[in-house]
Amino acid sequence: MKYRLKLAILCTACLFIFIASFFIGRYGIDFLTVLKILADRFVRLVSFGKFGLKQTWTSAQQSIVVNIRLPRIAAAALVGAALATAGACYQGMFRNPMVSPDILGASTGAGFGAALAILLGLSYSGITTMSFVFGMTAVLLAWFVSKSSRIQTTIAMVLAGVMVSSLFSAGTSFVKLVADTQSQLPAITYWLMGSLSSIKTSDLGFAAIPILIGLVPLFLLRWRINLLTVSEAEARSMGIETGRLRLVVIICATLMTSASVSISGMIGWVGLAIPHFCRLIFGQDYRRLIPCSALMGAAFLMLVDNISRTITTAEIPLGILTAFIGAPVFLYLIITGGSARND
Amino acid sequence: MIETKKLCFSYGNTPVLKDVSFTAGEGTLISVLGPNGVGKTTFFRCLLGFLKPSSGSVLINGKQVNLYSKRELAHEIAYIPQSYNPVFNHTVLDCVLMGLTSSLSTFEQPGPEHEKKALHCLQMLGIEKLAHRGSMKISGGERQLMLIARALVQDAKVLIMDEPTSSLDYGNSFMVMKCISDLKDRGYTIIFSSHNPEHGLRWADRVLAFKDGCIIADGPAQNALSGNVLKELYAIDVCVNNVSTRDGEYTVCIPLGGTNAQNV
């Protein structure tokens, strides 16, 4: 079972990066203390606060591990998994290896919705809802434009996505123009760059729910997503009406993208690059592609976030780092004709 | 068994099929012949239940096609498209497994016994060695066989093939037609369209010649495909002749030129 071995390695790597991430940061905390704090939290969570370890650490250390690093690492894992899975699904559903949440305009649409929600002073649930609605609008717009276009659909969809993206980013610019320069504008600007530095535990809970609501059906339906990659007539003759499946997949993928965007801002390219790395390593079957994309996406974003907070004294926004990796992958796909191939 | 009774179909006010009636029993290989745009594809789409006839009916084992659920229908009749241009390089086995959709519940995934079945179907066609190759990396003929394997795994007894050899070279065309003929011997009912009358003459039990949405000739190829019928279909003179070969006597067609050609 070659696949099992690869999956086991991926899981181990993911877990290793998760734990290692707790030691990375400006404030040094030794290995044992971190483990003790985490174990203490875990025991308290399981025993509903009745038991705990004897405190041998300072409350500052506890606060850093539990209130700062834990939500941030968990958010990186969650957002990475969500964006990579959504990307893999979009690619299959549109029969197009060059699409991803950012190419289709889902991220920009969601970004516009969230900026608008910040402008209107809405709560976190309002931000997520608005980003979902506009993310969905962007995807559907790109889809319909490419469907009614007379040029080849692969190219049409990429071009339509570029058009939709620029439309929504213009909208976002307008929102920034009219936003209050004291409080709203910095919030919007900072958040648009893509960052996990201001994540709080409460935000995390809020994004985790929609992401899981999107992820679970996609995980359960993952084999069937393969059927979306063949023509409508073929799928139908095999006994499946793809319309409903397509709708479920598009809603789940867009929900995950929007929820990610609403807590982390715009983190580009993860949804394009990670599914392709997975295709190269694990093959094209969505039975494997969905869980592997989620794990690899999580590991990747945790890693990139670690780099972003250690490489220089000022934090580098995540979106900048992911672009360094994503752009070459996209170029590679253009050169190879849109598909990372394997035998 | 599949049959149509006075099948008519129109797109808007344009009639495409007019009173098409035919019956095909088990283990028959039928070649559908006719120029482009005479309604061959529409005919197939009606058989598969994709299109609803304007009048008349399509029956599979005596039951109207539109009374079957999609899942049930997939167990009766399978469709093999003209060509397959994969966007993703799924392995041949993954592609064949897709044919099991109708046997699996919504959240179910194919397991080892399903893979065994898929491998068995590949074996029937002699391409089990390709199971783990990428579907983008095999030849057109092999890909056509893969699509046939996908239809076999579906458990349907009626196979509809839309120009199975149109994108294949000479040798691969022969190989695919040979496979189709072997399947007929195993009891499958196969209806295929082709632009080559010799495929009908060489392999088919029966030929349906379509013109303007009507069947103008129906019967064993040797009788149905006379020079006159071919002339009516394609508006060229065709010489139909027998040739003896090492393996026996075969009928061949030689196109001679347009109706207005002087030196026929």
PDB file of N, CA and C in Angstrom, chain B residues 113-146:
ATOM      1  N   GLU B 113     -13.546  -5.208  -3.916  1.00  0.00           N
ATOM      2  CA  GLU B 113     -14.318  -6.109  -4.800  1.00  0.00           C
ATOM      3  C   GLU B 113     -14.729  -5.387  -6.076  1.00  0.00           C
ATOM      4  N   HIS B 114     -14.949  -4.047  -5.955  1.00  0.00           N
ATOM      5  CA  HIS B 114     -15.270  -3.268  -7.150  1.00  0.00           C
ATOM      6  C   HIS B 114     -14.052  -3.156  -8.063  1.00  0.00           C
ATOM      7  N   GLU B 115     -12.894  -2.985  -7.431  1.00  0.00           N
ATOM      8  CA  GLU B 115     -11.674  -2.894  -8.237  1.00  0.00           C
ATOM      9  C   GLU B 115     -11.418  -4.206  -8.981  1.00  0.00           C
ATOM     10  N   LYS B 116     -11.758  -5.296  -8.310  1.00  0.00           N
ATOM     11  CA  LYS B 116     -11.584  -6.602  -8.934  1.00  0.00           C
ATOM     12  C   LYS B 116     -12.470  -6.722 -10.170  1.00  0.00           C
ATOM     13  N   LYS B 117     -13.692  -6.229 -10.000  1.00  0.00           N
ATOM     14  CA  LYS B 117     -14.635  -6.277 -11.103  1.00  0.00           C
ATOM     15  C   LYS B 117     -14.136  -5.421 -12.277  1.00  0.00           C
ATOM     16  N   ALA B 118     -13.633  -4.238 -11.942  1.00  0.00           N
ATOM     17  CA  ALA B 118     -13.123  -3.339 -12.988  1.00  0.00           C
ATOM     18  C   ALA B 118     -11.936  -3.983 -13.706  1.00  0.00           C
ATOM     19  N   LEU B 119     -11.060  -4.616 -12.929  1.00  0.00           N
ATOM     20  CA  LEU B 119      -9.903  -5.282 -13.536  1.00  0.00           C
ATOM     21  C   LEU B 119     -10.350  -6.423 -14.431  1.00  0.00           C
ATOM     22  N   HIS B 120     -11.407  -7.111 -14.008  1.00  0.00           N
ATOM     23  CA  HIS B 120     -11.934  -8.205 -14.810  1.00  0.00           C
ATOM     24  C   HIS B 120     -12.421  -7.688 -16.166  1.00  0.00           C
ATOM     25  N   CYS B 121     -13.098  -6.540 -16.134  1.00  0.00           N
ATOM     26  CA  CYS B 121     -13.592  -5.962 -17.389  1.00  0.00           C
ATOM     27  C   CYS B 121     -12.432  -5.550 -18.294  1.00  0.00           C
ATOM     28  N   LEU B 122     -11.381  -5.013 -17.681  1.00  0.00           N
ATOM     29  CA  LEU B 122     -10.202  -4.648 -18.477  1.00  0.00           C
ATOM     30  C   LEU B 122      -9.585  -5.903 -19.096  1.00  0.00           C
ATOM     31  N   GLN B 123      -9.605  -6.973 -18.323  1.00  0.00           N
ATOM     32  CA  GLN B 123      -9.055  -8.243 -18.784  1.00  0.00           C
ATOM     33  C   GLN B 123      -9.842  -8.775 -19.980  1.00  0.00           C
ATOM     34  N   MET B 124     -11.175  -8.633 -19.909  1.00  0.00           N
ATOM     35  CA  MET B 124     -12.032  -9.088 -21.007  1.00  0.00           C
ATOM     36  C   MET B 124     -11.625  -8.434 -22.321  1.00  0.00           C
ATOM     37  N   LEU B 125     -11.153  -7.208 -22.231  1.00  0.00           N
ATOM     38  CA  LEU B 125     -10.775  -6.475 -23.435  1.00  0.00           C
ATOM     39  C   LEU B 125      -9.273  -6.564 -23.696  1.00  0.00           C
ATOM     40  N   GLY B 126      -8.575  -7.292 -22.833  1.00  0.00           N
ATOM     41  CA  GLY B 126      -7.147  -7.490 -23.027  1.00  0.00           C
ATOM     42  C   GLY B 126      -6.283  -6.284 -22.710  1.00  0.00           C
ATOM     43  N   ILE B 127      -6.760  -5.372 -21.862  1.00  0.00           N
ATOM     44  CA  ILE B 127      -5.946  -4.191 -21.553  1.00  0.00           C
ATOM     45  C   ILE B 127      -5.692  -4.068 -20.047  1.00  0.00           C
ATOM     46  N   GLU B 128      -5.682  -5.216 -19.333  1.00  0.00           N
ATOM     47  CA  GLU B 128      -5.479  -5.138 -17.878  1.00  0.00           C
ATOM     48  C   GLU B 128      -4.109  -4.561 -17.516  1.00  0.00           C
ATOM     49  N   LYS B 129      -3.171  -4.642 -18.456  1.00  0.00           N
ATOM     50  CA  LYS B 129      -1.837  -4.099 -18.180  1.00  0.00           C
ATOM     51  C   LYS B 129      -1.847  -2.577 -18.068  1.00  0.00           C
ATOM     52  N   LEU B 130      -2.901  -1.963 -18.645  1.00  0.00           N
ATOM     53  CA  LEU B 130      -2.947  -0.503 -18.636  1.00  0.00           C
ATOM     54  C   LEU B 130      -3.557   0.048 -17.355  1.00  0.00           C
ATOM     55  N   ALA B 131      -4.043  -0.828 -16.464  1.00  0.00           N
ATOM     56  CA  ALA B 131      -4.857  -0.385 -15.319  1.00  0.00           C
ATOM     57  C   ALA B 131      -4.276   0.804 -14.564  1.00  0.00           C
ATOM     58  N   HIS B 132      -2.970   0.806 -14.363  1.00  0.00           N
ATOM     59  CA  HIS B 132      -2.395   1.882 -13.539  1.00  0.00           C
ATOM     60  C   HIS B 132      -1.702   2.966 -14.355  1.00  0.00           C
ATOM     61  N   ARG B 133      -1.900   2.908 -15.668  1.00  0.00           N
ATOM     62  CA  ARG B 133      -1.362   3.974 -16.515  1.00  0.00           C
ATOM     63  C   ARG B 133      -2.319   5.154 -16.497  1.00  0.00           C
ATOM     64  N   GLY B 134      -1.786   6.343 -16.803  1.00  0.00           N
ATOM     65  CA  GLY B 134      -2.636   7.525 -16.872  1.00  0.00           C
ATOM     66  C   GLY B 134      -3.467   7.513 -18.143  1.00  0.00           C
ATOM     67  N   SER B 135      -4.719   7.941 -18.042  1.00  0.00           N
ATOM     68  CA  SER B 135      -5.586   7.883 -19.217  1.00  0.00           C
ATOM     69  C   SER B 135      -5.156   8.876 -20.294  1.00  0.00           C
ATOM     70  N   MET B 136      -4.294   9.838 -19.925  1.00  0.00           N
ATOM     71  CA  MET B 136      -3.796  10.770 -20.932  1.00  0.00           C
ATOM     72  C   MET B 136      -2.629  10.163 -21.709  1.00  0.00           C
ATOM     73  N   LYS B 137      -2.024   9.128 -21.133  1.00  0.00           N
ATOM     74  CA  LYS B 137      -0.785   8.620 -21.702  1.00  0.00           C
ATOM     75  C   LYS B 137      -0.972   7.383 -22.577  1.00  0.00           C
ATOM     76  N   ILE B 138      -2.231   6.983 -22.828  1.00  0.00           N
ATOM     77  CA  ILE B 138      -2.450   5.785 -23.640  1.00  0.00           C
ATOM     78  C   ILE B 138      -2.938   6.208 -25.024  1.00  0.00           C
ATOM     79  N   SER B 139      -2.909   5.294 -25.972  1.00  0.00           N
ATOM     80  CA  SER B 139      -3.284   5.657 -27.343  1.00  0.00           C
ATOM     81  C   SER B 139      -4.799   5.807 -27.468  1.00  0.00           C
ATOM     82  N   GLY B 140      -5.233   6.412 -28.559  1.00  0.00           N
ATOM     83  CA  GLY B 140      -6.656   6.620 -28.781  1.00  0.00           C
ATOM     84  C   GLY B 140      -7.437   5.318 -28.766  1.00  0.00           C
ATOM     85  N   GLY B 141      -6.868   4.278 -29.378  1.00  0.00           N
ATOM     86  CA  GLY B 141      -7.539   2.978 -29.425  1.00  0.00           C
ATOM     87  C   GLY B 141      -7.682   2.386 -28.040  1.00  0.00           C
ATOM     88  N   GLU B 142      -6.603   2.508 -27.260  1.00  0.00           N
ATOM     89  CA  GLU B 142      -6.642   1.984 -25.883  1.00  0.00           C
ATOM     90  C   GLU B 142      -7.656   2.742 -25.044  1.00  0.00           C
ATOM     91  N   ARG B 143      -7.734   4.047 -25.304  1.00  0.00           N
ATOM     92  CA  ARG B 143      -8.692   4.866 -24.565  1.00  0.00           C
ATOM     93  C   ARG B 143     -10.126   4.464 -24.906  1.00  0.00           C
ATOM     94  N   GLN B 144     -10.342   4.132 -26.183  1.00  0.00           N
ATOM     95  CA  GLN B 144     -11.673   3.687 -26.597  1.00  0.00           C
ATOM     96  C   GLN B 144     -12.024   2.377 -25.879  1.00  0.00           C
ATOM     97  N   LEU B 145     -11.048   1.481 -25.765  1.00  0.00           N
ATOM     98  CA  LEU B 145     -11.285   0.214 -25.061  1.00  0.00           C
ATOM     99  C   LEU B 145     -11.556   0.483 -23.581  1.00  0.00           C
ATOM    100  N   MET B 146     -10.853   1.471 -23.024  1.00  0.00           N
ATOM    101  CA  MET B 146     -11.078   1.836 -21.621  1.00  0.00           C
ATOM    102  C   MET B 146     -12.525   2.292 -21.423  1.00  0.00           C
TER     103      MET B 146
END
